[in-house]
């Protein structure tokens, strides 16, 4: 492609040069003056066109090769990211937790082990909600200080004439920077407006207390005091109002979740239970209360199947990317930018050796084929196909084989991870090629700058020379015409020829 471009540029320069030569001939024979601009441009282009085209062609080739390596690196990096869980062993250590009834869900994480557990939920965790007595919506309750605490953690709210309505009190509570987790709203009923306080935290210990102090004007402010008592056994909270005539009511109780696992009683301040079964998080809802159901923890073969299938897909993307970058089409001038590239061939061979190899030795060695992953029938293709039935069977009935194949020491994924790192890291074979290509591009830019400077210098030189020549030839032509007019020329008689004495 670069040779065609260079040849075309040379042909164009020669054509311009012939046109310029004709201009000189015309100027010297008196037919017309020379076209100095065209002549100079043609001469300069004739001297520089070949080098200009060669530099541009090499620049295009280097840039295309860099882009090709970028595409290859992206595919390799995607494969490396996709196999991280297989390489470090976490994917094949994943478990799934399922419950036999409703209202109970669970997830299994690090530390989980396979097993079945009988879970009985008698109570879920709740958060406290308190409603004050009714007041007028715009009534100013007085000035002073409210101290509101949640689970023993207090905050102080100062009230004056600007914020001592129920709406003002609610806003002051919600915007307080020391708020321990109490939200306030105003609910209006047929009897008037009520201040409603809610704990954002569940659990028997998270009770709300309200006390008043520094009251200078009292129009109901002192009646907002309330003391809550947490249950010592995880049961419901109780309250005592400071003003029984304007008493608070408890619309939501603070309580712990209560349940048993395998007959072992347990409680939790949260409905998200992380401490009952090692590595398992249980999520309790009201639908689970009063039921006994079985929680089963087992290998998460669905997630493992997805991870392994994704690995095959990403590997195939790398293979097809390399095939595209090194493609060859007979009779075509457009070939893959990395056709015949030794770096790409090294990467292709090393990856193929890993996926086609065995992990372990002798009769204990495992291959991808053993779990249903094989190369396509066409050996030149290089991509793999997954027999999903065989893979599922291996995950369910031969987990040890799968675990051995993808062990975190020398398993297939770990070998690929190590190889890709050696390809893509700083100083790796791709980085080395990119460094050389960037250095060549920098050199080409320097040469192009020098060539541009030379072109400018040559243009100025030729411009001066041919402008002077054009002036000289014009003078000579004028003199020739004058002498011919005096003395005559071919087939003509001059003025002096008819003035003989």
C-alpha positions as a printed NumPy array, in Angstrom:
array([[  0.   ,   0.   ,   0.   ],
       [  2.861,   2.409,   0.858],
       [  4.705,   1.458,  -2.39 ],
       [  1.633,   2.354,  -4.46 ],
       [  1.345,   5.696,  -2.672],
       [  5.034,   6.509,  -3.231],
       [  4.859,   5.535,  -6.942],
       [  1.773,   7.684,  -7.435],
       [  3.455,  10.684,  -5.803],
       [  6.527,  10.245,  -8.044],
       [  4.382,  10.031, -11.204],
       [  2.522,  13.17 , -10.228],
       [  5.793,  15.009,  -9.602],
       [  7.14 ,  13.962, -13.043],
       [  4.01 ,  15.201, -14.784],
       [  4.305,  18.575, -13.037],
       [  7.973,  18.734, -13.98 ],
       [  7.187,  18.175, -17.689],
       [  4.631,  20.958, -17.533],
       [  7.2  ,  23.252, -15.954],
       [  9.779,  22.386, -18.633],
       [  7.291,  23.4  , -21.293],
       [  6.914,  26.712, -19.473],
       [ 10.679,  27.336, -19.769],
       [ 10.628,  26.499, -23.471],
       [  7.716,  28.842, -24.072],
       [  9.429,  31.626, -22.154],
       [ 12.734,  31.221, -24.002],
       [ 11.119,  31.288, -27.442],
       [  9.207,  34.434, -26.795],
       [  5.773,  32.838, -26.849],
       [  4.99 ,  33.856, -23.311],
       [  6.679,  34.448, -19.982],
       [  7.494,  31.524, -17.689],
       [  5.014,  30.399, -15.022],
       [  7.574,  30.791, -12.213],
       [  5.266,  29.602,  -9.414],
       [  4.313,  26.384, -11.195],
       [  7.915,  25.804, -12.266],
       [  9.29 ,  26.231,  -8.728],
       [  6.587,  24.052,  -7.234],
       [  7.264,  21.298,  -9.762],
       [ 11.027,  21.347,  -9.259],
       [ 10.763,  21.329,  -5.46 ],
       [  8.152,  18.605,  -5.535],
       [ 10.325,  16.514,  -7.848],
       [ 13.161,  16.659,  -5.359],
       [ 11.07 ,  15.972,  -2.24 ],
       [  7.993,  13.963,  -3.305],
       [  9.624,  10.558,  -2.928],
       [ 10.924,  11.205,   0.58 ],
       [  7.658,  12.878,   1.658],
       [  5.613,   9.911,   0.484],
       [  7.974,   7.397,   2.077],
       [  7.834,   9.157,   5.452],
       [  4.035,   9.439,   5.311],
       [  3.696,   5.76 ,   4.389],
       [  5.933,   4.674,   7.275],
       [  4.061,   6.974,   9.647],
       [  0.747,   5.402,   8.635],
       [  2.163,   1.906,   9.002],
       [  3.556,   2.61 ,  12.487],
       [  0.321,   4.245,  13.657],
       [ -1.747,   1.354,  12.319],
       [  0.515,  -1.148,  14.058],
       [  0.225,   0.772,  17.348],
       [ -3.567,   0.727,  17.064],
       [ -3.463,  -3.   ,  16.375],
       [ -1.405,  -3.624,  19.494],
       [ -3.875,  -1.462,  21.408],
       [ -6.761,  -3.655,  20.251],
       [ -4.832,  -6.801,  21.204],
       [ -3.948,  -5.392,  24.636],
       [ -7.601,  -4.469,  25.275],
       [ -8.762,  -8.002,  24.465],
       [ -6.045,  -9.496,  26.683],
       [ -6.878,  -7.141,  29.568],
       [-10.59 ,  -8.009,  29.292],
       [ -9.704, -11.708,  29.492],
       [ -7.461, -11.108,  32.489],
       [-10.172,  -9.172,  34.343],
       [-12.792, -11.787,  33.492],
       [-10.766, -14.686,  34.902],
       [ -9.643, -12.966,  38.127],
       [-12.099, -14.942,  40.263],
       [-11.065, -18.209,  38.621],
       [ -7.384, -17.366,  38.96 ],
       [ -7.456, -16.565,  42.686],
       [ -9.827, -19.385,  43.579],
       [-12.714, -17.265,  44.887],
       [-15.202, -18.223,  42.151],
       [-15.023, -21.94 ,  42.893],
       [-15.39 , -21.206,  46.608],
       [-18.75 , -19.487,  46.174],
       [-21.849, -20.875,  47.834],
       [-25.56 , -20.22 ,  47.356],
       [-28.093, -20.182,  50.199],
       [-31.757, -20.96 ,  49.599],
       [-34.707, -21.189,  52.005],
       [-37.576, -23.623,  51.656],
       [-40.276, -21.194,  52.795],
       [-41.166, -17.514,  52.388],
       [-40.013, -14.38 ,  54.174],
       [-36.452, -15.661,  54.636],
       [-33.662, -15.052,  52.126],
       [-29.956, -15.582,  52.535],
       [-26.613, -15.088,  50.811],
       [-23.442, -17.076,  51.362],
       [-20.01 , -15.481,  51.356],
       [-16.48 , -16.145,  52.531],
       [-16.343, -18.769,  55.243],
       [-19.59 , -20.488,  54.302],
       [-19.709, -24.28 ,  54.225],
       [-22.225, -26.616,  52.673],
       [-25.039, -27.781,  54.941],
       [-28.741, -27.596,  55.819],
       [-30.112, -25.634,  58.753],
       [-33.57 , -25.563,  60.359],
       [-34.533, -21.917,  60.971],
       [-37.509, -20.858,  63.084],
       [-38.356, -17.127,  63.329],
       [-40.567, -15.99 ,  66.212],
       [-40.087, -12.218,  65.978],
       [-38.44 ,  -9.753,  63.638],
       [-36.518,  -6.663,  64.73 ],
       [-38.477,  -3.427,  64.956],
       [-37.751,   0.276,  65.36 ],
       [-39.516,   2.598,  67.783],
       [-41.985,   5.272,  66.691],
       [-43.555,   7.789,  69.122],
       [-46.511,  10.126,  68.539],
       [-47.058,  13.186,  70.729],
       [-50.4  ,  14.505,  71.941],
       [-52.348,  16.746,  69.575],
       [-51.537,  20.464,  69.231],
       [-52.576,  23.242,  66.937],
       [-50.515,  23.157,  63.761],
       [-49.432,  26.794,  64.192],
       [-49.287,  26.809,  67.993],
       [-45.998,  28.082,  69.431],
       [-45.226,  25.646,  72.23 ],
       [-42.709,  27.814,  74.047],
       [-38.982,  28.489,  74.258],
       [-36.326,  26.306,  75.771],
       [-34.286,  23.18 ,  74.963],
       [-35.311,  19.691,  73.856],
       [-32.799,  16.897,  74.48 ],
       [-33.52 ,  13.878,  72.291],
       [-31.491,  10.687,  72.585],
       [-31.458,   7.401,  70.71 ],
       [-30.024,   4.405,  72.499],
       [-28.374,   6.786,  74.978],
       [-26.785,   9.08 ,  72.365],
       [-28.188,  12.623,  72.805],
       [-28.647,  15.765,  70.776],
       [-29.848,  19.187,  71.885],
       [-32.4  ,  21.274,  70.008],
       [-32.769,  24.933,  70.96 ],
       [-36.239,  26.391,  70.431],
       [-37.225,  30.052,  70.171],
       [-40.024,  32.027,  68.563],
       [-38.703,  31.196,  65.074],
       [-38.895,  27.404,  65.335],
       [-41.193,  26.366,  68.2  ],
       [-44.225,  25.169,  66.216],
       [-44.445,  21.415,  65.571],
       [-43.216,  21.919,  62.018],
       [-40.333,  24.063,  63.291],
       [-39.407,  21.476,  65.928],
       [-39.45 ,  18.667,  63.331],
       [-37.231,  20.686,  60.983],
       [-34.785,  21.525,  63.784],
       [-34.499,  17.849,  64.749],
       [-33.938,  16.618,  61.18 ],
       [-31.312,  19.268,  60.401],
       [-29.36 ,  18.879,  63.65 ],
       [-25.745,  17.915,  62.929],
       [-25.619,  15.721,  66.061],
       [-28.758,  13.758,  65.227],
       [-28.109,  10.131,  66.309],
       [-30.716,   8.697,  63.939],
       [-34.121,  10.152,  64.818],
       [-36.423,  11.423,  62.09 ],
       [-39.296,  13.77 ,  62.851],
       [-42.518,  14.413,  60.957],
       [-45.839,  16.132,  61.63 ],
       [-48.995,  14.078,  61.141],
       [-52.334,  15.915,  61.257],
       [-55.498,  14.097,  62.294],
       [-59.033,  15.091,  63.23 ],
       [-57.846,  16.026,  66.716],
       [-54.945,  18.213,  65.614],
       [-51.257,  17.949,  64.683],
       [-48.91 ,  15.351,  66.212],
       [-45.117,  15.299,  66.348],
       [-43.957,  11.818,  65.303],
       [-40.423,  10.622,  66.12 ],
       [-38.979,   7.491,  64.503],
       [-35.755,   5.625,  65.091],
       [-33.823,   4.804,  61.942],
       [-32.287,   1.796,  63.731],
       [-34.044,  -1.408,  64.714],
       [-33.309,  -3.285,  67.922],
       [-34.488,  -3.3  ,  71.52 ],
       [-31.677,  -0.997,  72.668],
       [-32.504,   1.768,  70.2  ],
       [-35.169,   3.577,  72.223],
       [-36.014,   7.294,  72.094],
       [-35.95 ,   9.594,  75.14 ],
       [-37.091,  13.244,  75.156],
       [-36.478,  15.734,  77.957],
       [-37.056,  19.485,  78.265],
       [-35.001,  22.162,  80.016],
       [-34.408,  25.925,  80.215],
       [-38.082,  26.62 ,  79.506],
       [-38.873,  30.339,  79.761],
       [-42.206,  30.34 ,  77.982],
       [-44.337,  27.192,  78.217],
       [-47.34 ,  26.614,  76.025],
       [-47.114,  22.829,  75.936],
       [-43.356,  22.429,  75.453],
       [-42.855,  20.788,  78.871],
       [-45.362,  18.049,  77.979],
       [-43.041,  16.687,  75.277],
       [-40.92 ,  14.765,  77.777],
       [-40.969,  10.965,  77.464],
       [-38.827,   8.136,  78.808],
       [-38.496,   4.858,  76.946],
       [-37.33 ,   1.612,  78.534],
       [-35.679,  -1.089,  76.474],
       [-36.535,  -4.722,  77.092],
       [-33.649,  -6.651,  78.603],
       [-34.761,  -9.8  ,  76.83 ],
       [-35.075,  -8.325,  73.358],
       [-38.82 ,  -7.809,  73.654],
       [-40.858,  -4.661,  73.134],
       [-39.972,  -1.241,  74.55 ],
       [-42.202,   0.648,  76.997],
       [-42.688,   4.399,  77.535],
       [-43.653,   6.842,  80.301],
       [-44.731,  10.388,  79.403],
       [-43.785,  13.377,  81.57 ],
       [-47.358,  14.706,  81.236],
       [-50.012,  12.034,  81.465],
       [-52.639,  14.516,  80.306],
       [-50.712,  15.052,  77.089],
       [-49.173,  11.6  ,  76.807],
       [-47.095,  10.178,  74.   ],
       [-48.238,   6.967,  72.322],
       [-45.972,   4.247,  70.97 ],
       [-46.937,   3.31 ,  67.419],
       [-43.805,   1.26 ,  66.739],
       [-41.813,  -0.748,  69.283],
       [-38.082,  -1.241,  69.591],
       [-37.349,  -4.965,  69.633],
       [-34.76 ,  -7.514,  68.564],
       [-35.341, -10.274,  66.067],
       [-35.777, -13.624,  67.786],
       [-35.143, -16.938,  66.03 ],
       [-33.452, -20.286,  66.333],
       [-31.021, -22.131,  64.042],
       [-30.98 , -25.884,  64.477],
       [-32.722, -25.462,  67.8  ],
       [-30.181, -22.925,  69.076],
       [-31.91 , -19.708,  70.171],
       [-30.489, -16.381,  68.973],
       [-31.4  , -12.699,  68.733],
       [-30.347,  -9.846,  66.474],
       [-30.884,  -6.091,  66.656],
       [-31.143,  -6.111,  62.863],
       [-33.214,  -8.15 ,  60.465],
       [-30.03 ,  -8.639,  58.477],
       [-28.396, -11.382,  60.507],
       [-24.678, -11.978,  59.895],
       [-23.561, -13.77 ,  63.059],
       [-25.826, -16.817,  63.34 ],
       [-24.281, -19.035,  60.617],
       [-20.625, -18.574,  59.636],
       [-20.318, -16.965,  56.201],
       [-24.098, -16.661,  55.75 ],
       [-26.233, -13.514,  55.862],
       [-29.931, -14.09 ,  56.607],
       [-32.574, -11.487,  55.802],
       [-35.757, -11.732,  57.904],
       [-39.161, -10.281,  57.02 ],
       [-42.587, -10.427,  58.666],
       [-43.607, -13.326,  56.402],
       [-41.003, -15.549,  58.056],
       [-42.486, -15.2  ,  61.565],
       [-44.065, -18.349,  62.941],
       [-42.576, -20.664,  60.314],
       [-39.873, -23.279,  60.465],
       [-38.022, -23.711,  57.205],
       [-34.855, -25.287,  55.904],
       [-31.958, -23.106,  54.809],
       [-29.638, -24.967,  52.433],
       [-26.09 , -23.811,  51.745],
       [-24.424, -25.433,  48.735],
       [-21.883, -24.772,  46.014],
       [-23.135, -22.019,  43.703],
       [-22.77 , -24.005,  40.487],
       [-24.8  , -21.427,  38.538],
       [-22.31 , -18.642,  39.291],
       [-19.417, -21.011,  38.608],
       [-20.885, -22.074,  35.263],
       [-21.342, -18.4  ,  34.313],
       [-17.741, -17.556,  35.238],
       [-16.276, -20.465,  33.269],
       [-18.49 , -19.828,  30.232],
       [-17.505, -16.143,  30.354],
       [-13.838, -17.175,  30.449],
       [-14.314, -19.178,  27.232],
       [-16.108, -16.257,  25.558],
       [-13.364, -13.782,  26.487],
       [-10.644, -16.19 ,  25.366],
       [-12.427, -16.603,  22.017],
       [-12.523, -12.816,  21.657],
       [ -8.746, -12.718,  22.039],
       [ -8.354, -15.465,  19.418],
       [-10.657, -13.771,  16.887],
       [ -8.956, -10.424,  17.515],
       [ -5.556, -11.956,  16.754],
       [ -6.986, -13.631,  13.641],
       [ -8.359, -10.321,  12.375],
       [ -5.113,  -8.47 ,  13.056],
       [ -3.056, -11.075,  11.186],
       [ -5.521, -11.866,   8.378],
       [ -4.364, -12.562,   4.821],
       [ -6.491, -12.304,   1.686],
       [ -4.923, -13.523,  -1.539],
       [ -4.919, -10.917,  -4.293],
       [ -5.842,  -8.085,  -1.924],
       [ -3.671,  -5.1  ,  -1.021],
       [ -5.379,  -4.845,   2.36 ],
       [ -3.955,  -7.321,   4.889],
       [ -4.014,  -7.514,   8.672],
       [ -1.685,  -4.932,  10.262],
       [  0.071,  -7.654,  12.292],
       [  0.346, -10.219,   9.5  ],
       [  3.576, -12.149,  10.097],
       [  4.231, -10.271,  13.347],
       [  6.467, -12.348,  15.637],
       [  5.116, -10.762,  18.84 ],
       [  1.537, -11.709,  18.003],
       [  2.632, -15.221,  17.036],
       [  4.417, -15.643,  20.382],
       [  1.285, -14.589,  22.273],
       [ -0.963, -16.855,  20.182],
       [  1.245, -19.91 ,  20.708],
       [  1.631, -19.379,  24.446],
       [ -2.117, -18.943,  25.063],
       [ -2.947, -22.002,  22.941],
       [ -0.419, -24.092,  24.868],
       [ -2.008, -23.107,  28.192],
       [ -5.637, -23.834,  27.286],
       [ -4.709, -27.034,  25.494],
       [ -2.508, -28.301,  28.29 ],
       [ -3.057, -30.364,  31.398],
       [ -2.993, -29.235,  35.024],
       [ -1.306, -31.83 ,  37.199],
       [  0.752, -34.785,  36.046],
       [  0.124, -38.268,  34.797],
       [ -3.263, -39.813,  35.442],
       [ -4.126, -37.048,  37.919],
       [ -3.856, -34.31 ,  35.285],
       [ -7.011, -32.386,  34.338],
       [ -7.853, -30.72 ,  31.039],
       [-10.571, -28.354,  29.879],
       [-11.906, -31.159,  27.709],
       [-12.69 , -33.144,  30.868],
       [-15.301, -30.554,  31.878],
       [-16.843, -30.09 ,  28.428],
       [-14.646, -27.339,  26.921],
       [-13.013, -28.235,  23.611],
       [-11.436, -26.573,  20.587],
       [-13.631, -26.253,  17.514],
       [-13.279, -28.981,  14.912],
       [-11.321, -26.647,  12.623],
       [ -7.832, -26.579,  14.225],
       [ -7.   , -23.343,  12.38 ],
       [ -9.881, -21.582,  14.108],
       [ -8.399, -21.72 ,  17.608],
       [-11.614, -20.851,  19.467],
       [-13.307, -23.082,  22.056],
       [-16.869, -24.34 ,  22.517],
       [-18.646, -25.275,  25.749],
       [-20.8  , -28.34 ,  26.232],
       [-23.039, -26.865,  28.908],
       [-24.465, -30.209,  29.99 ],
       [-21.006, -31.657,  30.489],
       [-19.872, -28.546,  32.365],
       [-22.858, -28.656,  34.728],
       [-22.299, -32.35 ,  35.325],
       [-18.661, -31.707,  36.201],
       [-19.574, -28.867,  38.576],
       [-22.171, -30.948,  40.375],
       [-20.625, -34.413,  40.423],
       [-16.894, -33.76 ,  40.017],
       [-16.207, -30.486,  41.82 ],
       [-12.719, -31.697,  42.746],
       [-11.798, -31.994,  39.049],
       [-12.983, -28.449,  38.355],
       [-11.235, -27.117,  41.461],
       [ -7.986, -28.808,  40.42 ],
       [ -8.227, -27.416,  36.886],
       [ -8.706, -23.873,  38.17 ],
       [ -6.561, -24.012,  41.308],
       [ -4.974, -20.706,  42.313],
       [ -1.378, -21.99 ,  42.079],
       [ -0.994, -23.373,  38.569],
       [ -4.551, -23.65 ,  37.265],
       [ -5.559, -22.696,  33.732],
       [ -6.785, -19.229,  34.723],
       [ -3.724, -18.496,  36.876],
       [ -1.394, -19.536,  34.047],
       [ -3.259, -17.244,  31.661],
       [ -3.161, -14.427,  34.21 ],
       [  0.626, -14.763,  34.57 ],
       [  1.142, -14.942,  30.812],
       [ -1.02 , -11.906,  30.063],
       [  0.809,  -9.892,  32.704],
       [  4.121, -10.732,  31.01 ],
       [  2.666,  -9.603,  27.668],
       [  1.106,  -6.314,  28.778],
       [  3.217,  -5.072,  31.686],
       [  5.767,  -2.276,  31.365],
       [  8.789,  -3.873,  29.744],
       [  6.668,  -6.749,  28.384],
       [  6.78 ,  -7.812,  24.757],
       [  3.89 ,  -5.561,  23.684],
       [  5.292,  -2.569,  25.559],
       [  8.708,  -3.169,  23.958],
       [  7.177,  -3.105,  20.469],
       [  5.113,  -0.014,  21.288],
       [  8.209,   1.763,  22.584],
       [ 10.074,   1.014,  19.342],
       [  7.127,   2.165,  17.233],
       [  6.746,   5.412,  19.18 ],
       [ 10.48 ,   6.072,  18.82 ],
       [ 10.182,   5.539,  15.051],
       [  7.201,   7.902,  14.87 ],
       [  9.185,  10.523,  16.759],
       [ 12.07 ,  10.109,  14.319],
       [  9.682,  10.421,  11.358],
       [  8.268,  13.657,  12.793],
       [ 11.806,  15.038,  13.115],
       [ 12.603,  14.054,   9.522],
       [  9.36 ,  15.618,   8.289],
       [ 10.238,  18.863,  10.063],
       [ 13.7  ,  18.871,   8.478],
       [ 12.195,  18.107,   5.074],
       [  9.712,  20.95 ,   5.463],
       [ 12.561,  23.343,   6.312],
       [ 14.521,  22.119,   3.268],
       [ 11.448,  22.526,   1.057],
       [ 11.026,  26.133,   2.198],
       [ 14.708,  26.89 ,   1.593],
       [ 14.667,  25.282,  -1.862],
       [ 11.444,  27.082,  -2.806],
       [ 12.922,  30.466,  -1.889],
       [ 16.123,  29.699,  -3.815],
       [ 14.327,  28.593,  -6.975],
       [ 11.854,  31.452,  -6.74 ],
       [ 14.687,  33.987,  -6.79 ],
       [ 16.591,  32.236,  -9.589],
       [ 13.675,  31.745, -11.96 ],
       [ 12.2  ,  35.171, -11.307],
       [ 15.561,  36.651, -12.39 ],
       [ 15.695,  34.315, -15.404],
       [ 12.173,  35.257, -16.394],
       [ 13.078,  38.954, -16.222],
       [ 16.231,  38.358, -18.309],
       [ 14.371,  36.414, -20.995],
       [ 11.674,  39.057, -21.18 ],
       [ 14.406,  41.73 , -21.72 ],
       [ 16.097,  39.604, -24.397],
       [ 12.819,  39.074, -26.194],
       [ 12.149,  42.832, -26.159],
       [ 15.656,  43.549, -27.521],
       [ 15.216,  40.908, -30.214],
       [ 11.96 ,  42.437, -31.317],
       [ 13.572,  45.927, -31.416],
       [ 16.531,  44.785, -33.558],
       [ 14.214,  42.921, -35.892],
       [ 12.189,  46.071, -36.309],
       [ 15.398,  47.992, -37.234],
       [ 17.31 ,  45.566, -39.384],
       [ 14.719,  43.045, -40.376],
       [ 14.631,  39.34 , -39.985],
       [ 13.572,  36.239, -41.824],
       [ 11.134,  37.203, -44.589],
       [ 11.015,  40.818, -43.373],
       [ 12.843,  44.065, -43.943],
       [ 13.648,  46.454, -41.129],
       [ 13.242,  50.175, -41.012],
       [ 16.913,  50.769, -41.772],
       [ 16.812,  48.468, -44.785],
       [ 14.545,  50.972, -46.621],
       [ 16.527,  54.055, -45.523],
       [ 19.588,  53.717, -47.782],
       [ 21.291,  56.795, -49.233]])
